[in-house]
Coordinates of C-alpha atoms in Angstrom, one line a residue:
X1254 CA -85.4 153.1 257.5
X1255 CA -89.3 153.4 256.5
X1256 CA -91.0 156.6 257.6
X1257 CA -94.6 156.4 258.4
X1258 CA -96.8 159.7 258.4
X1259 CA -100.5 160.4 258.7
X1260 CA -103.2 162.8 259.2
X1261 CA -106.5 160.8 260.8
X1262 CA -107.2 158.5 263.4
X1263 CA -108.2 155.6 260.8
X1264 CA -104.6 156.8 259.5
X1265 CA -102.9 156.6 263.1
X1266 CA -104.3 153.5 263.5
X1267 CA -103.2 151.5 260.3
X1268 CA -100.2 153.3 260.8
X1269 CA -99.7 151.7 264.3
X1270 CA -100.2 148.2 263.2
X1271 CA -97.6 148.2 260.7
X1272 CA -94.9 150.2 263.3
X1273 CA -96.0 147.6 265.2
X1274 CA -95.0 144.9 262.2
X1275 CA -92.3 146.4 261.9
X1276 CA -90.7 148.1 264.9
X1277 CA -87.0 147.8 263.9
X1278 CA -87.6 149.0 260.6
X1279 CA -90.1 152.2 260.9
X1280 CA -90.5 155.5 262.0
X1281 CA -93.4 157.5 262.9
X1282 CA -93.0 161.1 262.2
X1283 CA -95.4 163.3 264.2
X1284 CA -96.5 167.1 263.4
X1285 CA -98.0 168.9 260.6
X1286 CA -98.3 166.5 257.5
X1287 CA -96.1 168.6 255.1
X1288 CA -93.4 168.9 257.7
X1289 CA -93.5 165.2 258.4
X1290 CA -93.0 164.4 254.7
X1291 CA -90.4 166.4 254.0
X1292 CA -88.5 165.6 257.0
X1293 CA -89.2 161.9 256.2
X1294 CA -88.2 162.2 252.4
X1295 CA -84.8 163.6 253.4
X1296 CA -84.1 160.9 256.4
X1297 CA -85.6 157.9 255.2
X1298 CA -85.1 155.4 252.4
X1299 CA -89.0 154.5 251.9
X1300 CA -91.9 156.3 253.7
X1301 CA -95.7 154.9 254.0
X1302 CA -98.0 158.4 253.5
X1303 CA -101.6 157.0 255.5
X1304 CA -102.6 160.0 253.0
X1305 CA -104.9 160.6 249.5
X1306 CA -102.4 160.3 246.7
X1307 CA -103.3 163.8 245.4
X1308 CA -102.6 164.5 248.7
X1309 CA -98.9 163.1 248.8
X1310 CA -98.7 164.2 245.1
X1311 CA -98.3 167.3 245.8
X1312 CA -96.7 167.1 248.9
X1313 CA -93.7 165.4 247.1
X1314 CA -93.4 166.8 243.8
X1315 CA -91.0 169.8 245.0
X1316 CA -88.6 167.5 246.5
X1317 CA -88.4 164.9 243.9
X1318 CA -84.6 164.5 242.5
X1319 CA -84.4 162.0 240.2
X1320 CA -85.5 157.7 240.2
X1321 CA -82.3 156.5 241.5
X1322 CA -81.8 158.8 244.7
X1323 CA -85.5 159.6 245.7
X1324 CA -87.0 157.0 248.5
X1325 CA -90.0 155.1 247.3
X1326 CA -93.1 155.9 248.5
X1327 CA -96.5 154.2 248.9
X1328 CA -99.8 155.4 249.8
X1329 CA -102.2 153.9 251.9
X1330 CA -106.4 154.5 251.6
X1331 CA -108.1 156.1 254.8
X1332 CA -110.3 152.2 254.8
X1333 CA -106.2 150.7 254.2
X1334 CA -108.4 148.9 250.9
X1335 CA -105.4 149.7 248.7
X1336 CA -101.2 149.8 249.1
X1337 CA -100.6 152.1 246.3
X1338 CA -96.7 152.8 245.0
X1339 CA -96.6 155.9 243.8
X1340 CA -92.7 156.9 243.4
X1341 CA -90.0 154.6 243.4
X1342 CA -91.1 151.7 241.8
X1343 CA -88.3 150.3 241.4
X1344 CA -85.1 151.8 242.7
X1345 CA -87.1 153.3 245.6
X1346 CA -88.2 149.8 246.5
X1347 CA -91.6 151.0 246.3
X1348 CA -92.9 148.6 244.2
X1349 CA -92.1 145.6 246.8
X1350 CA -92.6 147.6 249.7
X1351 CA -96.1 147.9 248.6
X1352 CA -96.6 144.0 248.6
X1353 CA -95.0 143.7 251.7
X1354 CA -97.8 146.7 253.7
X1355 CA -100.5 144.7 251.9
X1356 CA -99.6 141.6 253.8
X1357 CA -99.8 143.1 257.0
X1358 CA -103.0 145.5 256.8
X1359 CA -104.8 143.3 254.0
X1360 CA -104.6 145.9 252.0
X1361 CA -104.7 145.3 247.7
X1362 CA -101.1 146.4 246.6
X1363 CA -101.5 148.6 243.4
X1364 CA -98.6 148.9 240.8
X1365 CA -98.6 150.1 237.6
X1366 CA -95.0 149.9 236.7
X1367 CA -95.5 148.3 233.1
X1368 CA -92.8 145.4 233.9
X1369 CA -93.9 144.3 237.1
X1370 CA -97.7 144.6 235.5
X1371 CA -97.1 141.9 232.8
X1372 CA -94.5 139.8 235.4
X1373 CA -91.2 140.7 233.8
X1374 CA -88.7 141.6 235.8
X1375 CA -87.4 144.9 235.0
X1376 CA -83.5 145.9 234.0
X1377 CA -82.7 147.8 237.0
X1378 CA -84.2 145.2 239.5
X1379 CA -81.6 142.3 238.8
X1380 CA -79.8 143.3 241.5
X1381 CA -76.4 143.9 238.6
X1382 CA -75.2 147.2 237.7
X1383 CA -76.5 148.5 234.9
X1384 CA -75.8 150.7 231.8
X1385 CA -77.6 151.4 228.5
X1386 CA -80.8 151.9 226.8
X1387 CA -82.6 150.5 229.3
X1388 CA -85.7 152.0 228.9
X1389 CA -85.6 151.1 224.7
X1390 CA -85.0 147.4 225.6
X1391 CA -87.4 147.3 228.4
X1392 CA -90.2 148.6 226.0
X1393 CA -88.7 146.3 223.5
X1394 CA -89.7 143.8 225.7
X1395 CA -93.0 144.9 226.8
X1396 CA -94.1 145.1 223.4
X1397 CA -92.8 141.5 222.5
X1398 CA -90.1 142.3 220.2
X1399 CA -87.1 139.9 220.2
X1400 CA -84.4 141.0 222.4
X1401 CA -81.3 138.7 223.3
X1402 CA -79.4 137.3 225.5
X1403 CA -75.5 137.6 224.9
X1404 CA -73.9 136.0 228.4
X1405 CA -70.6 136.0 228.0
X1406 CA -70.1 135.1 231.7
X1407 CA -72.4 132.8 232.9
X1408 CA -75.1 134.0 235.7
X1409 CA -78.6 133.2 237.6
X1410 CA -80.9 135.6 236.2
X1411 CA -84.7 135.9 237.0
X1412 CA -86.9 134.5 233.6
X1413 CA -86.7 137.2 231.2
X1414 CA -88.2 136.6 228.0
X1415 CA -85.2 136.6 225.8
X1416 CA -85.2 135.6 222.2
X1417 CA -83.0 134.9 219.3
X1418 CA -82.1 137.7 216.5
X1419 CA -83.5 141.6 216.7
X1420 CA -82.4 145.2 217.2
X1421 CA -82.1 144.8 220.9
X1422 CA -79.5 142.8 223.4
X1423 CA -78.9 142.5 227.0
X1424 CA -75.4 141.5 227.5
X1425 CA -73.8 139.9 230.4
X1426 CA -70.0 141.4 230.5
X1427 CA -67.3 142.2 232.6
X1428 CA -65.4 143.4 229.8
X1429 CA -64.8 147.7 229.8
X1430 CA -66.8 148.2 227.0
X1431 CA -69.5 150.8 225.8
X1432 CA -73.2 149.9 225.4
X1433 CA -74.0 150.0 221.5
X1434 CA -77.4 151.8 220.6
X1435 CA -80.3 149.4 221.3
X1436 CA -78.1 147.4 224.1
X1437 CA -78.1 147.2 227.5
X1438 CA -74.9 145.6 229.7
X1439 CA -75.6 144.0 233.1
X1440 CA -72.2 143.5 234.7
X1441 CA -72.0 140.6 237.1
X1442 CA -69.5 140.5 240.6
X1443 CA -67.6 138.0 239.0
X1444 CA -64.0 139.8 239.6
X1445 CA -62.2 139.1 242.6
X1446 CA -59.0 141.4 243.2
X1447 CA -56.0 140.2 245.1
X1448 CA -54.0 142.5 247.3
X1449 CA -51.1 143.0 248.9
X1450 CA -49.8 145.8 250.8
X1451 CA -46.5 146.9 252.9
X1452 CA -47.3 148.5 256.2
X1453 CA -48.7 152.4 255.4
X1454 CA -49.2 151.6 251.8
X1455 CA -50.9 154.9 250.6
X1456 CA -54.6 154.5 249.9
X1457 CA -54.1 156.4 246.4
X1458 CA -51.2 153.9 245.5
X1459 CA -53.6 150.9 246.0
X1460 CA -56.6 152.3 244.5
X1461 CA -54.3 153.2 241.4
X1462 CA -52.6 150.0 241.1
X1463 CA -56.1 148.4 241.3
X1464 CA -57.6 150.6 238.7
X1465 CA -55.1 150.4 236.3
X1466 CA -54.8 146.9 236.7
X1467 CA -58.2 146.7 235.4
X1468 CA -58.2 149.1 232.8
X1469 CA -55.1 147.9 231.3
X1470 CA -57.4 144.3 231.2
X1471 CA -60.3 145.4 229.4
X1472 CA -62.2 144.9 232.7
X1473 CA -64.8 146.7 234.1
X1474 CA -64.6 148.2 237.8
X1475 CA -68.2 147.7 238.7
X1476 CA -67.8 143.6 238.4
X1477 CA -65.7 143.6 241.5
X1478 CA -66.9 141.5 243.5
X1479 CA -64.4 141.6 246.6
X1480 CA -60.7 142.5 247.3
X1481 CA -59.3 139.5 249.0
X1482 CA -55.8 139.5 251.1
X1483 CA -54.3 138.0 254.0
X1484 CA -55.6 138.3 257.7
X1485 CA -52.3 140.1 258.6
X1486 CA -53.5 142.7 256.0
X1487 CA -57.0 142.5 257.7
X1488 CA -56.9 146.6 259.1
X1489 CA -54.0 148.0 256.2
X1490 CA -55.4 151.5 256.0
X1491 CA -54.7 151.6 252.5
X1492 CA -56.4 148.5 252.0
X1493 CA -59.0 149.0 254.1
X1494 CA -59.9 152.6 252.0
X1495 CA -59.0 151.2 248.6
X1496 CA -62.1 148.5 249.7
X1497 CA -64.7 151.4 250.9
X1498 CA -63.7 153.8 247.5
X1499 CA -64.7 151.0 245.3
X1500 CA -67.5 150.3 247.3
X1501 CA -67.0 146.1 247.9
X1502 CA -65.9 143.8 251.0
X1503 CA -62.9 143.4 252.2
X1504 CA -62.3 139.5 252.6
X1505 CA -59.7 138.1 254.1
X1506 CA -57.6 134.5 254.6
X1507 CA -55.2 132.9 256.6
X1508 CA -51.2 133.1 255.6
X1509 CA -51.5 129.1 256.2
X1510 CA -54.4 128.9 253.6
X1511 CA -53.0 131.2 251.3
X1512 CA -50.0 129.0 251.3
X1513 CA -51.6 125.8 250.1
X1514 CA -52.6 127.4 246.9
X1515 CA -50.4 127.1 243.6
X1516 CA -49.9 130.9 241.9
X1517 CA -47.7 131.3 239.0
X1518 CA -45.7 133.8 240.8
X1519 CA -44.5 132.7 244.9
X1520 CA -42.0 135.4 246.6
X1521 CA -39.8 135.1 249.6
X1522 CA -40.8 138.5 250.5
X1523 CA -44.1 137.7 251.7
X1524 CA -43.3 134.8 253.4
X1525 CA -41.1 136.3 255.5
X1526 CA -43.4 139.2 256.3
X1527 CA -47.2 136.7 256.8
X1528 CA -46.3 133.6 256.5
X1529 CA -47.3 132.7 253.1
X1530 CA -45.5 133.0 249.2
X1531 CA -48.2 134.3 247.5
X1532 CA -51.2 136.9 249.2
X1533 CA -52.2 138.7 246.1
X1534 CA -52.7 135.6 243.8
X1535 CA -53.2 133.3 246.5
X1536 CA -55.9 135.5 248.0
X1537 CA -57.4 135.7 244.2
X1538 CA -57.7 132.5 243.5
X1539 CA -58.3 130.4 247.0
X1540 CA -61.9 129.7 246.0
X1541 CA -61.2 129.3 242.2
X1542 CA -61.6 130.9 239.0
X1543 CA -59.2 132.1 235.8
X1544 CA -56.6 134.4 236.7
X1545 CA -56.6 137.3 234.5
X1546 CA -54.2 139.5 235.5
X1547 CA -51.2 137.2 236.9
X1548 CA -49.3 139.8 240.5
X1549 CA -48.7 143.1 239.3
X1550 CA -46.7 145.5 241.5
X1551 CA -47.8 149.3 242.1
X1552 CA -46.0 152.1 240.2
X1553 CA -44.2 153.6 243.8
X1554 CA -40.8 153.7 244.5
X1555 CA -39.9 151.1 246.0
X1556 CA -43.3 149.8 244.8
X1557 CA -45.5 149.4 248.0
X1558 CA -48.2 147.1 246.8
X1559 CA -49.2 144.2 244.7
X1560 CA -52.3 142.7 243.0
X1561 CA -54.2 139.7 240.7
X1562 CA -57.3 139.7 239.1
X1563 CA -59.4 135.9 238.9
X1564 CA -62.6 135.9 237.2
X1565 CA -65.1 133.1 239.5
X1566 CA -67.4 131.8 237.5
X1567 CA -70.8 132.4 238.1
X1568 CA -72.4 129.8 240.8
X1569 CA -75.7 128.5 239.9
X1570 CA -78.5 128.7 242.6
X1571 CA -80.5 126.0 243.3
X1572 CA -84.0 126.8 245.4
X1573 CA -85.7 124.1 246.7
X1574 CA -89.3 125.1 247.5
X1575 CA -92.1 123.5 250.0
X1576 CA -95.7 124.3 248.2
X1577 CA -97.6 123.4 251.3
X1578 CA -100.6 121.3 251.0
X1579 CA -102.0 122.6 247.9
X1580 CA -104.2 125.8 248.6
X1581 CA -102.8 128.8 247.8
X1582 CA -103.3 130.7 250.7
X1583 CA -101.0 128.3 252.2
X1584 CA -98.2 129.1 249.9
X1585 CA -95.9 131.0 251.6
X1586 CA -94.4 134.4 250.7
X1587 CA -90.7 133.3 250.5
X1588 CA -91.9 130.4 248.0
X1589 CA -93.7 132.1 245.7
X1590 CA -90.7 134.7 245.5
X1591 CA -88.4 132.2 244.7
X1592 CA -90.9 131.2 241.7
X1593 CA -90.8 134.2 240.3
X1594 CA -87.0 134.3 240.9
X1595 CA -86.0 131.2 238.9
X1596 CA -85.7 130.7 235.2
X1597 CA -85.7 127.2 235.5
X1598 CA -88.5 125.3 237.1
X1599 CA -88.0 121.7 238.0
X1600 CA -91.3 119.4 238.7
X1601 CA -93.9 116.9 239.6
X1602 CA -96.5 117.9 236.3
X1603 CA -99.0 117.9 239.1
X1604 CA -97.3 120.1 241.3
X1605 CA -96.5 122.7 238.2
X1606 CA -100.2 123.3 237.4
X1607 CA -100.6 124.3 241.1
X1608 CA -98.3 127.3 240.6
X1609 CA -97.9 127.6 236.9
X1610 CA -99.5 131.2 236.7
X1611 CA -97.4 131.9 239.2
X1612 CA -94.1 131.8 237.1
X1613 CA -93.1 134.9 235.0
X1614 CA -92.9 135.5 231.1
X1615 CA -89.8 133.0 230.0
X1616 CA -89.5 130.7 232.6
X1617 CA -88.2 127.3 231.2
X1618 CA -90.3 124.5 233.0
X1619 CA -89.0 121.1 233.0
X1620 CA -91.4 118.4 234.2
X1621 CA -91.8 115.0 234.6
X1622 CA -94.4 112.5 235.6
X1623 CA -94.7 110.3 239.3
X1624 CA -91.9 108.1 239.9
X1625 CA -89.2 110.4 238.4
X1626 CA -87.9 111.9 241.5
X1627 CA -84.2 111.1 241.5
X1628 CA -83.7 112.3 237.6
X1629 CA -85.7 115.5 238.7
X1630 CA -83.3 115.9 241.4
X1631 CA -80.4 115.3 239.0
X1632 CA -81.7 117.6 236.6
X1633 CA -82.3 121.0 238.4
X1634 CA -78.5 120.2 240.0
X1635 CA -77.6 120.4 236.4
X1636 CA -79.3 122.8 235.7
X1637 CA -77.9 125.2 238.9
X1638 CA -74.4 123.7 237.5
X1639 CA -75.1 125.2 234.2
X1640 CA -75.1 129.0 236.2
X1641 CA -79.5 129.0 236.2
X1642 CA -81.6 130.0 239.1
X1643 CA -83.2 126.5 239.3
X1644 CA -86.3 126.3 241.2
X1645 CA -87.3 122.5 242.3
X1646 CA -90.5 122.1 243.6
X1647 CA -92.3 119.5 245.7
X1648 CA -95.3 119.4 247.9
X1649 CA -95.6 120.5 251.7
X1650 CA -92.1 121.1 252.9
X1651 CA -90.3 119.7 250.1
X1652 CA -87.5 118.7 253.4
X1653 CA -90.0 115.9 254.3
X1654 CA -90.5 112.9 252.2
X1655 CA -90.2 115.2 248.7
X1656 CA -87.5 116.6 247.0
X1657 CA -84.7 118.6 249.0
X1658 CA -82.9 115.2 250.1
X1659 CA -82.0 113.7 247.1
X1660 CA -81.3 116.9 245.4
X1661 CA -78.9 117.9 248.3
X1662 CA -77.3 114.2 247.9
X1663 CA -76.6 115.1 244.2
X1664 CA -75.5 118.5 245.1
X1665 CA -71.7 119.6 245.9
X1666 CA -70.2 122.9 246.8
X1667 CA -70.2 124.4 243.5
X1668 CA -74.0 126.0 243.4
X1669 CA -75.8 127.6 246.1
X1670 CA -78.4 125.9 247.7
X1671 CA -81.3 127.5 249.5
X1672 CA -84.4 125.8 251.0
X1673 CA -88.3 127.2 251.3
X1674 CA -89.6 125.8 254.4
X1675 CA -93.8 124.9 253.5
X1676 CA -96.4 124.0 255.3
X1677 CA -96.5 120.1 255.7
X1678 CA -99.6 117.5 255.1
X1679 CA -99.0 116.5 258.8
X1680 CA -99.5 120.0 260.3
X1681 CA -102.0 120.7 257.2
X1682 CA -104.1 117.7 258.8
X1683 CA -103.3 118.7 262.2
X1684 CA -104.7 122.2 261.9
X1685 CA -108.2 120.5 260.3
X1686 CA -108.1 117.9 263.2
X1687 CA -107.7 119.9 266.3
X1688 CA -104.3 119.6 267.8
X1689 CA -103.2 116.5 267.9
X1690 CA -99.8 117.3 267.7
X1691 CA -100.2 119.0 271.3
X1692 CA -97.0 116.6 272.4
X1693 CA -94.2 114.7 271.3
X1694 CA -95.2 113.3 268.2
X1695 CA -93.3 111.3 264.7
X1696 CA -93.9 110.8 261.3
X1697 CA -93.9 107.5 259.8
X1698 CA -93.9 106.7 255.7
X1699 CA -95.4 102.8 255.2
X1700 CA -94.0 103.1 251.8
X1701 CA -91.6 100.4 251.6
X1702 CA -90.8 101.2 248.2
X1703 CA -87.1 102.7 249.2
X1704 CA -87.4 101.3 252.7
X1705 CA -87.8 97.9 254.0
X1706 CA -91.0 96.9 255.7
X1707 CA -88.9 95.7 258.8
X1708 CA -87.3 98.8 258.8
X1709 CA -90.9 100.7 258.7
X1710 CA -92.5 97.7 261.4
X1711 CA -89.1 98.4 263.8
X1712 CA -90.1 102.5 263.5
X1713 CA -93.5 101.5 263.9
X1714 CA -93.0 99.4 267.2
X1715 CA -90.3 102.1 268.7
X1716 CA -93.2 104.5 268.2
X1717 CA -95.7 102.5 269.8
X1718 CA -94.3 101.6 272.9
X1719 CA -93.1 105.6 273.4
X1720 CA -96.5 106.3 273.4
X1721 CA -95.8 109.3 270.2
X1722 CA -98.4 110.5 268.6
X1723 CA -98.0 108.8 265.1
X1724 CA -98.0 110.7 261.7
X1725 CA -98.7 107.9 258.9
X1726 CA -97.6 109.3 255.3
X1727 CA -98.4 107.2 252.3
X1728 CA -100.4 105.0 254.4
X1729 CA -102.4 102.6 251.8
X1730 CA -102.2 102.4 247.6
X1731 CA -103.6 99.6 245.1
X1732 CA -100.5 97.9 245.4
X1733 CA -100.1 98.0 248.9
X1734 CA -103.1 97.3 251.0
X1735 CA -101.5 95.2 253.9
X1736 CA -99.2 97.6 255.4
X1737 CA -101.5 100.3 257.3
X1738 CA -103.6 97.0 258.8
X1739 CA -100.4 95.9 260.4
X1740 CA -99.1 99.0 261.8
X1741 CA -102.6 99.9 263.6
X1742 CA -102.2 96.5 265.4
X1743 CA -99.0 97.0 266.4
X1744 CA -100.4 100.2 268.0
X1745 CA -103.0 98.7 269.4
X1746 CA -100.7 96.4 271.0
X1747 CA -100.0 99.3 273.6
X1748 CA -103.2 101.7 273.4
X1749 CA -107.0 101.3 273.9
X1750 CA -109.5 100.5 271.0
X1751 CA -111.0 104.1 271.5
X1752 CA -108.1 105.6 270.7
X1753 CA -108.7 108.7 268.5
X1754 CA -107.5 108.6 265.4
X1755 CA -108.0 111.4 262.6
X1756 CA -108.3 110.6 258.7
X1757 CA -107.6 113.7 256.2
X1758 CA -107.6 113.3 252.9
X1759 CA -106.7 116.2 250.6
X1760 CA -106.0 118.5 253.4
X1761 CA -106.8 122.2 252.9
X1762 CA -108.0 121.6 249.0
X1763 CA -111.4 122.6 247.7
X1764 CA -112.1 118.2 247.9
X1765 CA -110.6 117.8 250.9
X1766 CA -112.2 115.8 254.3
X1767 CA -111.4 115.4 257.9
X1768 CA -112.7 112.9 260.0
X1769 CA -111.9 111.8 263.7
X1770 CA -113.0 108.3 264.6
X1771 CA -111.2 105.3 266.7
X1772 CA -107.8 102.7 266.1
X1773 CA -110.8 100.0 266.2
X1774 CA -113.5 101.9 263.8
X1775 CA -110.9 103.2 261.1
X1776 CA -111.3 100.9 257.9
X1777 CA -108.4 101.2 256.2
X1778 CA -110.1 100.3 252.8
X1779 CA -111.2 104.3 253.2
X1780 CA -107.6 105.9 253.1
X1781 CA -105.4 105.9 249.9
X1782 CA -102.1 107.8 248.6
X1783 CA -103.9 111.2 249.1
X1784 CA -104.8 110.7 252.9
X1785 CA -102.8 111.2 256.5
X1786 CA -103.7 109.1 259.2
X1787 CA -102.9 110.2 262.6
X1788 CA -102.8 108.3 265.5
X1789 CA -103.1 110.0 269.0
X1790 CA -101.3 108.8 271.5
X1791 CA -102.4 107.4 275.2
X1792 CA -103.5 110.7 276.5
X1793 CA -105.0 112.5 272.6
X1794 CA -109.2 112.7 273.6
X1795 CA -111.9 113.4 271.3
X1796 CA -113.6 116.8 272.8
X1797 CA -116.0 118.3 270.5
X1798 CA -115.5 116.1 267.6
X1799 CA -111.8 117.5 267.8
X1800 CA -108.6 115.7 268.4
X1801 CA -106.8 116.9 271.5
X1802 CA -103.0 115.7 272.9
X1803 CA -102.5 117.8 275.8
X1804 CA -99.3 119.2 276.6
X1805 CA -99.1 117.6 280.0
X1806 CA -96.8 120.1 282.0
X1807 CA -97.1 119.3 285.4
X1808 CA -98.5 122.6 286.6
X1809 CA -101.7 121.8 284.4
X1810 CA -102.0 119.2 286.1
X1811 CA -105.8 118.6 288.5
X1812 CA -104.7 119.4 292.1
X1813 CA -105.1 116.1 294.1

């Protein structure tokens, strides 16, 4: 929960805007400001104070404990011009909160944390447990000293400018080791502990078994991602309590699914009890991985619990990101966040140039020219399979005539795939033209490089007969100059010559143009590959120079 505190009418107005934007995330604290800050500090994960920074410093100073447990505090000035991350930049999430508050209020976020200021992710912000000389290694990164990455386990990390050699090191490991001087340990959630238990097995016996198995195998409990068991044991108190004590989720599987997992140590006892010859080993291995600790029993007499430990391989992450039509303010915040998260960027060279300044230091860029779409898709998937965090970029929405379909055709279920929507060229063009897409509409690419013209023509005829508004992508190039006239002729068989047609080139970009003409007034020679052509239906009208397609609801009809 985010506590909101204000002292003036102007502050209360800005506070109200934030509360309205985030009704489920915020709580307004009334009363004397000092009392409100103290209550919010004790009750909330974060605070936004619509007060001067000096006042907030004096109010929160006596309340501060440590940066791990203190809430993040953001100050917003009286004029609503700045959102200042004051306390808890990383641990309390104040830096990210300042960015969010800035977007809602139109305020400039002010972040002074060194790593954020230079675009290097803090080692304590990677979402992994961290141990060791975080301050020293971070300072080395900021000073440009070489910091090596020793990845014993492949895991998708955001870009960090690692180098070879040097006195500093980041070690990505699930082993139970102590950090050396000048070293940081990152703990990936790579371990799965399968657990079986008799009815009424004591929690201490289950937990002791797990801790002993990890200790004897030299594995860190901080890398345990989950406990896994059979569905019949989903509410077994000892297993539930052990998961809670370890701070990990309990995942369950049907007995039939576990029975199909090949294990080294099957047994008749669990088969008779719950319907599978293995619980601990099968539950740990059901999603694949390396069996590090075969089934072992607890020390009780008789033993009431079993466990096994598996290391699952790190799953690479592929984000397919739509960059929008080109204008920076039409790039979504989610797309920008994915670009900053990716350690590998794959894209068309001209699209890479659009967003190069948003990338963090250390991002590896794999760019290529026009016509290499399938090669880029294969490259992005291959990089994700190696355990990297990859962003594959495309213009507009990556799922519309762009990179999502070839990438997903290459990808299998061994990587995580995230789709990030973008503003399409059709939508950007429509906004410039007026409201041409106010009713049913269709987009058709006139490029026959991958689709036979016979198929394209059949789709154009269907759209014409169905009286759909049509947006043509890839309408004309130097080598394809007859397709657009042919498509317009097909539409003209079903529509009046004065049907409005919108022509938008480089939608949303500084050199962009937009004009409204008619079906017979359009000169195809003025159209190129950077143009989107939108042809209205029989209801589309030119109103004050804008294309408008009425929604056509019955209640909108004029009375007779």
